[in-house]
Short mmCIF file of C-alpha atoms in Angstrom, two decimals:
data_model
loop_
_atom_site.label_atom_id
_atom_site.label_comp_id
_atom_site.label_asym_id
_atom_site.label_seq_id
_atom_site.Cartn_x
_atom_site.Cartn_y
_atom_site.Cartn_z
CA UNK V 1 29.46 11.26 145.98
CA UNK V 2 32.06 12.79 143.87
CA UNK V 3 34.84 14.70 145.72
CA UNK V 4 36.79 17.51 144.03
CA UNK V 5 40.68 17.40 144.31
CA UNK V 6 43.36 19.73 143.40
CA UNK V 7 46.85 19.31 143.03
CA UNK V 8 49.39 22.33 142.82
CA UNK V 9 52.77 21.75 142.09
CA UNK V 10 56.10 23.54 141.72
CA UNK V 11 56.83 24.84 138.09
CA UNK V 12 60.37 23.26 137.55
CA UNK V 13 60.89 20.16 135.57
CA UNK V 14 60.46 17.59 138.48
CA UNK V 15 57.67 19.64 139.95
CA UNK V 16 55.77 18.86 136.53
CA UNK V 17 56.47 15.29 136.52
CA UNK V 18 55.58 14.68 140.26
CA UNK V 19 52.29 16.32 139.95
CA UNK V 20 51.40 14.48 136.69
CA UNK V 21 52.23 11.32 138.44
CA UNK V 22 50.10 12.02 141.41
CA UNK V 23 47.26 13.28 139.20
CA UNK V 24 47.26 9.88 137.20
CA UNK V 25 47.14 8.02 140.37
CA UNK V 26 44.54 9.84 142.03
CA UNK V 27 42.60 10.02 138.79
CA UNK V 28 42.13 6.10 139.25
CA UNK V 29 39.82 6.61 142.47
CA UNK V 30 36.39 6.86 140.73
CA UNK V 31 35.34 9.02 143.63
CA UNK V 32 37.94 11.87 142.99
CA UNK V 33 37.57 14.75 140.37
CA UNK V 34 41.17 15.79 140.07
CA UNK V 35 42.79 19.21 138.70
CA UNK V 36 46.06 19.56 138.46
CA UNK V 37 47.81 23.25 138.65
CA UNK V 38 51.28 24.34 137.89
CA UNK V 39 51.67 27.95 137.15
CA UNK V 40 55.13 29.68 137.02
CA UNK V 41 53.92 32.85 138.13
CA UNK V 42 51.55 31.84 141.02
CA UNK V 43 54.53 29.58 142.45
CA UNK V 44 57.59 32.05 141.42
CA UNK V 45 60.62 31.64 143.84
CA UNK V 46 58.99 29.46 146.12
CA UNK V 47 56.85 32.16 147.72
CA UNK V 48 53.25 30.25 147.22
CA UNK V 49 53.01 29.85 150.69
CA UNK V 50 52.65 33.60 151.18
CA UNK V 51 50.19 33.88 148.18
CA UNK V 52 47.71 31.20 148.65
CA UNK V 53 44.63 33.25 148.21
CA UNK V 54 45.87 33.42 144.46
CA UNK V 55 44.71 29.97 143.97
CA UNK V 56 40.92 30.15 143.92
CA UNK V 57 40.47 26.47 142.98
CA UNK V 58 41.04 25.58 146.17
CA UNK V 59 37.75 27.02 147.14
CA UNK V 60 35.56 24.39 145.43
CA UNK V 61 38.08 21.52 146.29
CA UNK V 62 37.40 19.02 148.89
CA UNK V 63 40.96 17.63 149.19
CA UNK V 64 44.15 19.64 148.13
CA UNK V 65 47.81 18.22 147.39
CA UNK V 66 50.45 20.50 147.59
CA UNK V 67 53.58 19.12 145.75
CA UNK V 68 57.26 19.90 145.49
CA UNK V 69 56.55 23.44 146.93
CA UNK V 70 59.89 24.09 149.20
CA UNK V 71 59.97 26.19 152.20
CA UNK V 72 62.64 29.06 152.25
CA UNK V 73 65.12 28.38 154.84
CA UNK V 74 65.50 32.33 155.45
CA UNK V 75 61.61 32.57 155.54
CA UNK V 76 60.14 29.11 156.74
CA UNK V 77 58.54 30.39 159.78
CA UNK V 78 56.36 33.16 158.19
CA UNK V 79 55.59 30.59 155.20
CA UNK V 80 54.53 27.84 157.82
CA UNK V 81 52.48 30.18 159.81
CA UNK V 82 50.68 31.47 156.38
CA UNK V 83 50.04 27.91 155.09
CA UNK V 84 48.86 26.91 158.93
CA UNK V 85 46.39 30.05 158.84
CA UNK V 86 45.37 29.29 155.27
CA UNK V 87 44.29 25.63 155.90
CA UNK V 88 42.64 26.54 159.30
CA UNK V 89 40.20 28.97 157.38
CA UNK V 90 38.85 25.69 155.50
CA UNK V 91 38.35 23.25 158.37
CA UNK V 92 36.05 21.20 156.24
CA UNK V 93 38.75 20.57 153.52
CA UNK V 94 41.74 18.04 153.89
CA UNK V 95 45.05 19.40 152.85
CA UNK V 96 48.01 17.07 152.10
CA UNK V 97 51.57 18.13 151.61
CA UNK V 98 54.76 16.43 150.69
CA UNK V 99 58.25 17.52 149.32
CA UNK V 100 61.71 16.21 148.92
CA UNK V 101 63.10 19.43 150.49
CA UNK V 102 62.95 19.78 154.43
CA UNK V 103 59.95 20.72 156.08
CA UNK V 104 58.91 22.62 159.10
CA UNK V 105 57.07 19.66 160.37
CA UNK V 106 56.63 20.96 164.11
CA UNK V 107 55.31 24.17 162.92
CA UNK V 108 52.89 22.57 160.58
CA UNK V 109 51.59 20.16 163.22
CA UNK V 110 49.58 23.02 164.41
CA UNK V 111 47.12 22.68 161.42
CA UNK V 112 44.65 20.01 162.31
CA UNK V 113 43.53 19.34 158.79
CA UNK V 114 46.98 19.11 157.12
CA UNK V 115 48.74 16.13 156.80
CA UNK V 116 52.63 16.22 155.96
CA UNK V 117 55.51 13.83 154.70
CA UNK V 118 58.97 14.70 153.85
CA UNK V 119 60.63 12.20 151.51
CA UNK V 120 64.01 13.34 150.51
CA UNK V 121 64.24 10.88 147.63
CA UNK V 122 62.58 12.69 144.39
CA UNK V 123 61.30 9.12 143.19
CA UNK V 124 59.57 8.29 146.41
CA UNK V 125 57.74 12.06 146.40
CA UNK V 126 54.60 11.12 145.10
CA UNK V 127 51.15 9.41 145.90
CA UNK V 128 50.55 5.98 144.46
CA UNK V 129 52.28 3.59 142.29
CA UNK V 130 55.62 5.25 140.98
CA UNK V 131 56.29 5.00 136.93
CA UNK V 132 59.34 5.94 135.01
CA UNK V 133 57.88 9.43 135.15
CA UNK V 134 59.64 9.41 138.89
CA UNK V 135 62.74 8.24 137.67
CA UNK V 136 62.93 11.20 135.31
CA UNK V 137 61.86 13.41 137.76
CA UNK V 138 64.98 12.10 140.21
CA UNK V 139 67.41 12.74 137.09
CA UNK V 140 65.73 16.00 136.77
CA UNK V 141 66.81 17.20 140.40
CA UNK V 142 70.04 15.41 139.91
CA UNK V 143 69.39 12.56 142.26
CA UNK V 144 71.24 9.93 139.89
CA UNK V 145 72.63 7.78 142.64
CA UNK V 146 69.34 7.25 144.07
CA UNK V 147 67.61 5.91 141.06
CA UNK V 148 70.89 4.49 139.50
CA UNK V 149 69.81 0.86 139.72
CA UNK V 150 66.44 1.65 137.51
CA UNK V 151 67.93 4.21 135.20
CA UNK V 152 68.06 3.67 131.38
CA UNK V 153 69.39 5.83 128.48
CA UNK V 154 65.69 6.80 127.76
CA UNK V 155 65.22 8.23 131.03
CA UNK V 156 68.42 10.21 130.60
CA UNK V 157 66.95 11.74 127.29
CA UNK V 158 63.84 12.50 128.53
CA UNK V 159 65.12 14.17 131.59
CA UNK V 160 67.40 16.43 129.48
CA UNK V 161 64.39 17.22 127.45
CA UNK V 162 62.17 18.15 130.29
CA UNK V 163 65.04 20.47 131.75
CA UNK V 164 64.89 22.13 128.41
CA UNK V 165 61.22 22.33 128.23
CA UNK V 166 60.80 23.49 131.76
CA UNK V 167 62.98 26.18 131.99
CA UNK V 168 61.85 29.30 133.18
CA UNK V 169 61.35 32.13 130.50
CA UNK V 170 60.24 29.81 128.18
CA UNK V 171 56.76 29.39 126.76
CA UNK V 172 56.16 25.72 127.94
CA UNK V 173 56.30 25.90 131.96
CA UNK V 174 52.71 25.27 133.63
CA UNK V 175 49.57 24.66 131.72
CA UNK V 176 51.03 23.68 128.20
CA UNK V 177 53.93 21.45 129.45
CA UNK V 178 51.14 19.36 131.72
CA UNK V 179 49.08 19.11 128.57
CA UNK V 180 52.39 17.45 126.59
CA UNK V 181 53.01 15.24 129.82
CA UNK V 182 49.15 14.34 129.95
CA UNK V 183 49.21 13.36 126.30
CA UNK V 184 52.45 11.26 126.79
CA UNK V 185 54.53 12.99 124.00
CA UNK V 186 57.86 11.45 125.36
CA UNK V 187 59.44 10.99 122.10
CA UNK V 188 59.00 14.70 121.35
CA UNK V 189 60.91 15.44 124.77
CA UNK V 190 63.88 13.06 123.42
CA UNK V 191 63.62 15.02 120.11
CA UNK V 192 64.09 18.06 122.50
CA UNK V 193 67.13 16.77 124.32
CA UNK V 194 68.72 15.92 121.06
CA UNK V 195 68.61 19.51 119.55
CA UNK V 196 71.66 21.19 119.40
CA UNK V 197 73.15 22.72 122.65
CA UNK V 198 73.49 26.16 121.19
CA UNK V 199 69.55 26.41 121.07
CA UNK V 200 69.53 25.89 124.79
CA UNK V 201 71.83 27.94 126.47
CA UNK V 202 69.99 28.44 129.99
CA UNK V 203 72.34 30.94 132.38
CA UNK V 204 71.20 30.23 136.03
CA UNK V 205 68.90 27.85 134.52
CA UNK V 206 66.62 30.24 132.82
CA UNK V 207 65.70 30.67 129.10
CA UNK V 208 66.84 34.25 127.51
CA UNK V 209 64.14 36.23 125.90
CA UNK V 210 64.17 35.72 122.03
CA UNK V 211 63.35 33.25 119.52
CA UNK V 212 62.70 29.57 120.68
CA UNK V 213 64.32 26.73 119.17
CA UNK V 214 62.36 24.73 116.45
CA UNK V 215 61.52 21.56 118.75
CA UNK V 216 60.30 23.98 121.50
CA UNK V 217 58.13 26.05 118.82
CA UNK V 218 56.84 22.77 117.62
CA UNK V 219 55.80 21.68 121.16
CA UNK V 220 54.35 24.90 121.99
CA UNK V 221 52.03 24.64 119.03
CA UNK V 222 51.10 20.89 119.81
CA UNK V 223 50.34 21.97 123.55
CA UNK V 224 48.05 24.68 122.34
CA UNK V 225 46.02 22.12 120.18
CA UNK V 226 45.91 19.59 123.10
CA UNK V 227 44.49 22.57 125.29
CA UNK V 228 42.14 23.41 122.64
CA UNK V 229 40.29 19.85 122.33
CA UNK V 230 37.65 19.34 124.81
CA UNK V 231 38.12 15.24 124.76
CA UNK V 232 41.58 15.39 126.00
CA UNK V 233 42.60 13.03 123.12
CA UNK V 234 46.54 12.23 122.93
CA UNK V 235 47.28 14.10 119.73
CA UNK V 236 50.07 12.84 117.64
CA UNK V 237 49.94 9.70 120.21
CA UNK V 238 49.70 7.43 117.11
CA UNK V 239 53.25 8.13 116.06
CA UNK V 240 54.86 7.92 119.63
CA UNK V 241 57.23 5.01 119.61
CA UNK V 242 56.06 2.69 122.54
CA UNK V 243 59.98 2.30 123.36
CA UNK V 244 59.76 5.74 125.07
CA UNK V 245 56.55 5.79 127.05
CA UNK V 246 57.89 5.60 130.78
CA UNK V 247 54.33 5.72 132.15
CA UNK V 248 53.94 1.99 131.49
CA UNK V 249 56.83 1.20 133.94
CA UNK V 250 56.03 0.08 137.57
CA UNK V 251 58.45 -0.82 140.54
CA UNK V 252 57.59 -2.83 143.41
CA UNK V 253 59.69 -3.78 146.33
CA UNK V 254 60.79 -7.34 147.01
CA UNK V 255 62.56 -7.81 150.28
CA UNK V 256 63.37 -4.13 150.50
CA UNK V 257 64.91 -3.98 147.14
CA UNK V 258 63.27 -1.90 144.26
CA UNK V 259 62.29 -3.96 140.83
CA UNK V 260 60.65 -3.27 137.74
CA UNK V 261 57.49 -5.08 137.28
CA UNK V 262 54.40 -5.20 135.06
CA UNK V 263 51.18 -3.18 135.51
CA UNK V 264 48.49 -5.74 136.11
CA UNK V 265 44.72 -5.50 137.17
CA UNK V 266 43.30 -8.52 138.61
CA UNK V 267 39.65 -9.61 138.36
CA UNK V 268 38.32 -5.95 137.23
CA UNK V 269 40.13 -4.57 140.51
CA UNK V 270 42.38 -1.52 139.86
CA UNK V 271 45.19 -2.50 142.23
CA UNK V 272 46.96 0.85 141.29
CA UNK V 273 43.80 2.90 142.53
CA UNK V 274 43.89 0.51 145.80
CA UNK V 275 47.67 1.28 146.25
CA UNK V 276 47.04 5.07 145.81
CA UNK V 277 44.22 5.22 148.12
CA UNK V 278 45.76 2.98 151.12
CA UNK V 279 48.92 5.65 150.66
CA UNK V 280 46.43 8.52 150.82
CA UNK V 281 44.91 6.74 154.08
CA UNK V 282 48.28 6.41 155.56
CA UNK V 283 49.07 9.81 155.04
CA UNK V 284 45.74 10.86 156.63
CA UNK V 285 46.57 8.99 159.66
CA UNK V 286 49.86 10.50 160.19
CA UNK V 287 48.80 13.15 162.62
CA UNK V 288 52.50 13.48 163.67
CA UNK V 289 55.96 12.56 162.45
CA UNK V 290 56.44 8.60 163.32
CA UNK V 291 52.71 8.20 164.04
CA UNK V 292 51.56 4.22 163.82
CA UNK V 293 48.09 2.89 163.33
CA UNK V 294 47.09 -0.52 162.64
CA UNK V 295 45.95 -2.41 159.57
CA UNK V 296 42.09 -2.20 160.62
CA UNK V 297 42.42 1.57 160.97
CA UNK V 298 44.40 2.18 157.58
CA UNK V 299 41.50 0.05 155.87
CA UNK V 300 38.60 1.92 157.72
CA UNK V 301 40.33 5.42 156.70
CA UNK V 302 40.74 4.25 153.06
CA UNK V 303 37.21 3.10 152.88
CA UNK V 304 35.65 6.58 154.07
CA UNK V 305 38.22 8.51 151.66
CA UNK V 306 37.29 6.45 148.79
CA UNK V 307 33.70 5.78 149.30
CA UNK V 308 31.91 2.78 148.04
CA UNK V 309 33.19 2.99 144.29
CA UNK V 310 36.41 1.20 145.78
CA UNK V 311 36.13 -2.39 146.35
CA UNK V 312 38.83 -3.17 149.19
CA UNK V 313 39.16 -6.83 149.39
CA UNK V 314 41.87 -8.87 151.75
CA UNK V 315 43.39 -10.44 149.02
CA UNK V 316 44.19 -7.10 147.53
CA UNK V 317 45.35 -5.50 150.60
CA UNK V 318 47.67 -8.29 151.40
CA UNK V 319 49.39 -7.97 147.51
CA UNK V 320 49.67 -4.20 148.36
CA UNK V 321 51.11 -4.43 151.68
CA UNK V 322 53.57 -7.18 150.76
CA UNK V 323 54.89 -5.23 147.50
CA UNK V 324 54.54 -1.56 148.57
CA UNK V 325 57.27 0.73 149.71
CA UNK V 326 55.45 3.61 151.52
CA UNK V 327 54.79 1.62 154.92
CA UNK V 328 56.98 0.30 157.48
CA UNK V 329 56.07 -2.17 160.41
CA UNK V 330 56.48 -1.21 163.94
CA UNK V 331 55.55 -4.19 166.00
CA UNK V 332 51.96 -4.81 165.05
CA UNK V 333 51.21 -1.39 163.89
CA UNK V 334 52.36 0.40 160.84
CA UNK V 335 53.77 3.64 159.87
CA UNK V 336 54.09 5.87 156.90
CA UNK V 337 58.11 5.63 155.80
#
């Protein structure tokens, strides 16, 4: 049976990227019908927690992911209570929250159908395989040191283009920028990064009102055309250089070290879907910080969430557990990193 999944992300540069990475990963699970939402007006000033009723999309969802929506240091008690009260009104739904900002973990434990994880490294702040999008997200959040071992000039250029595209006050943040990411318009972000700096003066990170730059204007027209299509076709993708497509990059963990690898599917079974499902299952079993669970319990939870459409086999699970970076061993048990 199909399950409706809604992802709600923050409308800054890394928030758009994290939301799109999670959308792509969850969409690989056949049982999931995924909707991604990034809306500058509804998440302005990180006040989304006090206005969750502004997201009617939650009403039809079976599973909800909150992505990169921080809690304010001055008002986290009020905000966390608002979230606990909100999810408590929908006990039949599953809610997941992960962020690279500190979270009020103890307060959020009061919500029985909410699972929370704090991942301070932006690169790790996702569910499922991490592509080059997460390298770019880390650079957008000025976490260069954390991804220095895998950063290329291509990532730096796309990050600069994303920062300019996502600047509040412009016409792209939200639905239009998500459409460009979904359609893999990476070369356009490089073109935006290479545009004259005078076109992109951003006092306090905001774009002043007035005429857009030529590249921004072109990107807005492209996004509008993409949103006008019903097929979700990658408009203009035939002219995109393969060299700029950061989505094809993947990273595995060898002896605890992160390494670039290739994206392979074995015998018709989508290992990326299995990785994503196992990480969702691990988060689902993390009822409190540091909670542990057995391999068998993890597999049962993954099968319950993914349904019969996902073919979980021992050999695939062994590959995932050897190469993943989201689980740690505690004796004979596992826990989410």
